[in-house]
Amino acid sequence: MNLFEIIEKKVKKEHLSEEEIHFMINGFLSGLIADYQFSSFLMAILINGLDDDELYFFTREIIASGKTINLRKINGVKIDKHSTGGVGDKISLIIGPIFAALGYKVAKMSGRGLGFTGGTIDKLESIPGFQTQLTEASFLDQVQKIGIAITAQSNAIVPADKKIYALRDVSGTVSSIPLIASSIMSKKIATDTDVILIDVKCGSGAFMTDLSQAKKLASKIKMLGKRFGKKTIVKITNMEAPLGRMIGNKNEIIESLAILQGQQSQLADFAKELVAQTLSEIEKLKIEKAREKVTKIIESELPNEIFLKMVAAQGGNPATIQSSNFWIPAYKEQIFAPQSGYIKWENAINFGKIVAFLGGGRTKLNQKIDYEAGICLEVESGTYVQDDQLIFSLYSSNPIDLSKIQDLIAKTFSIKPEPEVENMFLN
């Protein structure tokens, strides 16, 4: 085969065969096709896309590049959840134990944060002793016994995706919808769960800022799930404001635990609704019945118990995260309302940038994180605040120079004459 002819076919919007896609991906992995040549291929995909057959073949090749995890030995319905990334996104830490308490088996591989979005693995590693590098045997054993395990993504699974993503990152092709869908679903399908829940974040604090693009991504994800025979549920959710009142690492663990212990909040409502909508689709329940089921299981305190068991099983001390000494940042600054009115949190990306400035996020790969750094929103969106009332606090292990982030702070909220609370579910 001739790689230049294959690239030219995609440039001309012609259909690529299964064999041609196999040739391109395996040639790139083996070194037969150079980075600059494969970059041209990726750019052609960015411009002209991949049809459903091409995307299926492309994703299948990515999966075949590494090992897969066989979950068949685990009894029960296996479920995995993935978020496309957001600010304050601790949803996996909340709904994972809820699903486990409902009898599902949650086998989750998660990633780290980069840029303005946080990572589930970083949050869990803020717990002293918590191990995120589980062997396959211990991962499977824990899922069977406790109902949930969360481990860092293995380099042995879909290695082609990692190599292709690194090239996408430097070739201006990160935004390709088919390539995003393939990257997400190759990892999920390689872990062989029965149900895949995908939370496509859309808004200023997400990689997808445009709803029409988010819908296109959701459609491609659902198509891939169907082609691979996986029950795939896709929700498009709002990321204009941070998720919850805590943004960071340790403080997000605290907020997650509080919700599992029954604390009411807008975040708790969102998490419960996400589980209920998923249950409704899996079990063919009326939504009211599904919501009732979720409420009862949280009231039973079983999700909280399961979360603490997971912490203990993976090397952490449950007493530590329940102690008032778990989160004790050395420095704090406070932000006050400039006038009275109803507060609206917005431009979530700026909160993510502020947390990164405080040390709680990464601006480059392998950067060390300050687990104490973060933000606490003192009021929820839509709350009436008085002039000069405390609205949010910033924390760090190092002195905080507010003058360097004043512009970011000013764009994180607005004060309205009437309350404005946006819908969380966009599809």
Coordinates of N, CA and C in Angstrom, one line a residue, residues 76 97 127 185 205 211 251 263 277 386:
G76 N -22.2 -10.1 38.2 CA -23.0 -8.8 38.2 C -22.7 -8.0 37.0
P97 N -19.5 4.9 44.1 CA -20.0 4.1 45.3 C -21.5 4.0 45.3
I127 N -5.1 11.5 49.2 CA -5.4 10.8 50.4 C -4.1 10.0 50.7
M185 N -13.6 6.0 23.6 CA -14.2 4.6 23.6 C -13.2 3.5 23.5
G205 N -15.9 25.6 31.0 CA -14.9 24.9 31.8 C -14.7 23.5 31.2
L211 N -22.4 23.5 22.1 CA -23.4 22.4 22.2 C -23.5 21.6 21.0
N251 N -9.9 19.0 49.1 CA -11.2 19.6 49.5 C -12.3 18.9 48.6
Q263 N -25.4 14.9 52.7 CA -25.5 16.4 52.6 C -26.2 16.8 51.3
Q277 N -31.1 8.8 36.0 CA -31.3 8.7 34.6 C -30.6 7.5 34.0
Q386 N -25.2 39.7 50.1 CA -25.1 41.2 50.5 C -23.8 41.8 50.0

